[in-house]
Amino acid sequence: MRVIAATNRDLEAAIAASTFRSDLFYRLNVFPIEIPPLRERREDIPLLVEYFIHHFARKAGKHFRGINKKTLDLLLSYPWPGNIRELQNVVERSVIVCETENFRWMRVGFRDTLVQPSRQPSWNSLKGWLARRKR
């Protein structure tokens, strides 16, 4: 049996802090593959977006002829603090609500709901990022 595991934590530091078992680390650490965060490999975004669009469009019974250029530019320039899972969720929500022939980002697709209304938007939220982008 093979186990594939992923984490964004520094497990060696967690072992040193006694918050992760060293025996489990060495059992899992047979063939480590380190993949940088999405923000450091933007060239992967178009391919990932295409894959997610195809996957979720098929599930939703939809077909898109292509990707709106403005949408792709927006997706490429966003810093993706939630990494690939955030991109996947954005594409899935946008596929669900998009009614055009070309896939386009729909506002519901980003982290707008994570910004507290009483606080000023920050760089870590899409609202803050979009607000700064419009200036």
Short mmCIF file of C-alpha atoms in Angstrom, two decimals:
data_model
loop_
_atom_site.label_atom_id
_atom_site.label_comp_id
_atom_site.label_asym_id
_atom_site.label_seq_id
_atom_site.Cartn_x
_atom_site.Cartn_y
_atom_site.Cartn_z
CA MET A 1 0.00 0.00 0.00
CA ARG A 2 1.22 3.50 -0.83
CA VAL A 3 0.14 6.69 0.91
CA ILE A 4 0.29 10.08 -0.74
CA ALA A 5 0.16 12.94 1.75
CA ALA A 6 0.42 16.70 1.37
CA THR A 7 0.92 19.53 3.80
CA ASN A 8 1.83 23.17 3.85
CA ARG A 9 3.47 22.81 7.27
CA ASP A 10 7.19 22.49 7.96
CA LEU A 11 7.08 18.99 9.43
CA GLU A 12 10.71 18.99 10.55
CA ALA A 13 10.01 22.12 12.59
CA ALA A 14 6.84 20.47 13.92
CA ILE A 15 8.90 17.45 15.00
CA ALA A 16 11.35 19.76 16.80
CA ALA A 17 8.39 21.45 18.54
CA SER A 18 6.93 18.01 19.44
CA THR A 19 3.72 18.73 17.52
CA PHE A 20 4.30 15.98 14.93
CA ARG A 21 5.51 12.45 15.54
CA SER A 22 8.96 11.75 14.10
CA ASP A 23 8.18 8.05 13.49
CA LEU A 24 5.20 9.03 11.35
CA PHE A 25 7.31 11.56 9.46
CA TYR A 26 9.95 8.95 8.58
CA ARG A 27 7.29 6.42 7.61
CA LEU A 28 5.68 8.93 5.20
CA ASN A 29 8.88 10.56 3.96
CA VAL A 30 9.85 7.83 1.46
CA PHE A 31 9.81 9.94 -1.70
CA PRO A 32 9.25 13.63 -0.89
CA ILE A 33 8.19 15.98 -3.67
CA GLU A 34 8.26 19.68 -2.91
CA ILE A 35 6.00 21.82 -5.05
CA PRO A 36 6.18 25.60 -4.66
CA PRO A 37 2.98 27.56 -3.98
CA LEU A 38 0.87 28.57 -6.97
CA ARG A 39 1.94 32.22 -6.68
CA GLU A 40 5.50 31.08 -7.50
CA ARG A 41 4.51 29.11 -10.59
CA ARG A 42 2.04 31.29 -12.45
CA GLU A 43 2.84 29.49 -15.71
CA ASP A 44 0.78 26.56 -14.38
CA ILE A 45 -2.36 28.65 -13.89
CA PRO A 46 -3.72 28.55 -17.49
CA LEU A 47 -3.37 24.77 -17.64
CA LEU A 48 -4.97 24.32 -14.22
CA VAL A 49 -7.81 26.69 -15.12
CA GLU A 50 -8.49 24.75 -18.33
CA TYR A 51 -8.49 21.47 -16.45
CA PHE A 52 -10.83 22.74 -13.72
CA ILE A 53 -13.18 24.36 -16.25
CA HIS A 54 -13.43 21.14 -18.24
CA HIS A 55 -13.93 19.05 -15.10
CA PHE A 56 -16.60 21.22 -13.50
CA ALA A 57 -18.35 22.10 -16.78
CA ARG A 58 -18.75 18.41 -17.53
CA LYS A 59 -20.23 17.84 -14.06
CA ALA A 60 -22.60 20.79 -14.58
CA GLY A 61 -23.58 19.76 -18.10
CA LYS A 62 -22.06 22.91 -19.61
CA HIS A 63 -19.63 23.61 -22.43
CA PHE A 64 -17.42 26.68 -22.83
CA ARG A 65 -15.77 27.60 -26.13
CA GLY A 66 -12.85 29.32 -24.43
CA ILE A 67 -11.70 31.52 -21.58
CA ASN A 68 -12.34 35.25 -21.49
CA LYS A 69 -8.93 37.00 -21.78
CA LYS A 70 -9.71 39.51 -19.03
CA THR A 71 -10.63 36.60 -16.75
CA LEU A 72 -7.38 34.78 -17.47
CA ASP A 73 -5.37 37.98 -16.88
CA LEU A 74 -7.15 38.45 -13.55
CA LEU A 75 -6.53 34.85 -12.51
CA LEU A 76 -2.85 35.16 -13.48
CA SER A 77 -2.31 38.35 -11.50
CA TYR A 78 -4.09 37.29 -8.28
CA PRO A 79 -1.64 36.16 -5.50
CA TRP A 80 -3.60 32.97 -4.53
CA PRO A 81 -3.09 32.90 -0.76
CA GLY A 82 -5.33 29.80 -0.70
CA ASN A 83 -3.11 28.13 -3.29
CA ILE A 84 -4.51 25.60 -5.78
CA ARG A 85 -7.58 24.81 -3.64
CA GLU A 86 -8.64 28.44 -3.85
CA LEU A 87 -8.19 28.44 -7.63
CA GLN A 88 -10.22 25.24 -7.89
CA ASN A 89 -13.05 26.70 -5.80
CA VAL A 90 -13.05 29.95 -7.78
CA VAL A 91 -13.33 28.08 -11.08
CA GLU A 92 -16.02 25.71 -9.79
CA ARG A 93 -18.20 28.55 -8.47
CA SER A 94 -17.70 30.53 -11.67
CA VAL A 95 -18.62 27.52 -13.85
CA ILE A 96 -21.84 27.12 -11.88
CA VAL A 97 -22.98 30.73 -12.37
CA CYS A 98 -21.44 31.54 -15.78
CA GLU A 99 -24.06 31.76 -18.54
CA THR A 100 -21.84 32.84 -21.46
CA GLU A 101 -20.16 30.82 -24.25
CA ASN A 102 -16.72 31.83 -23.03
CA PHE A 103 -15.79 31.08 -19.44
CA ARG A 104 -15.48 34.21 -17.37
CA TRP A 105 -14.82 34.89 -13.73
CA MET A 106 -17.95 35.69 -11.83
CA ARG A 107 -17.63 37.88 -8.73
CA VAL A 108 -19.05 35.13 -6.54
CA GLY A 109 -15.93 33.14 -7.38
CA PHE A 110 -13.48 34.96 -5.13
CA ARG A 111 -13.04 35.33 -1.38
CA ASP A 112 -15.32 38.35 -0.98
CA THR A 113 -17.16 36.67 1.88
CA LEU A 114 -13.97 36.32 3.93
CA VAL A 115 -13.52 40.08 4.32
CA GLN A 116 -15.02 41.45 7.51
CA PRO A 117 -17.37 44.35 6.56
CA SER A 118 -16.16 46.44 9.51
CA ARG A 119 -12.49 46.18 8.51
CA GLN A 120 -10.57 47.77 5.71
CA PRO A 121 -9.77 45.22 2.97
CA SER A 122 -6.18 43.96 3.05
CA TRP A 123 -3.86 42.46 0.44
CA ASN A 124 -4.84 39.02 1.77
CA SER A 125 -8.41 39.41 0.57
CA LEU A 126 -9.65 39.67 -2.97
CA LYS A 127 -11.70 42.76 -2.16
CA GLY A 128 -8.55 44.53 -1.03
CA TRP A 129 -6.60 43.31 -4.00
CA LEU A 130 -9.32 44.39 -6.45
CA ALA A 131 -9.67 47.77 -4.75
CA ARG A 132 -5.94 48.40 -5.08
CA ARG A 133 -5.95 47.15 -8.68
CA LYS A 134 -8.66 49.65 -9.69
CA ARG A 135 -6.62 52.63 -8.40
#
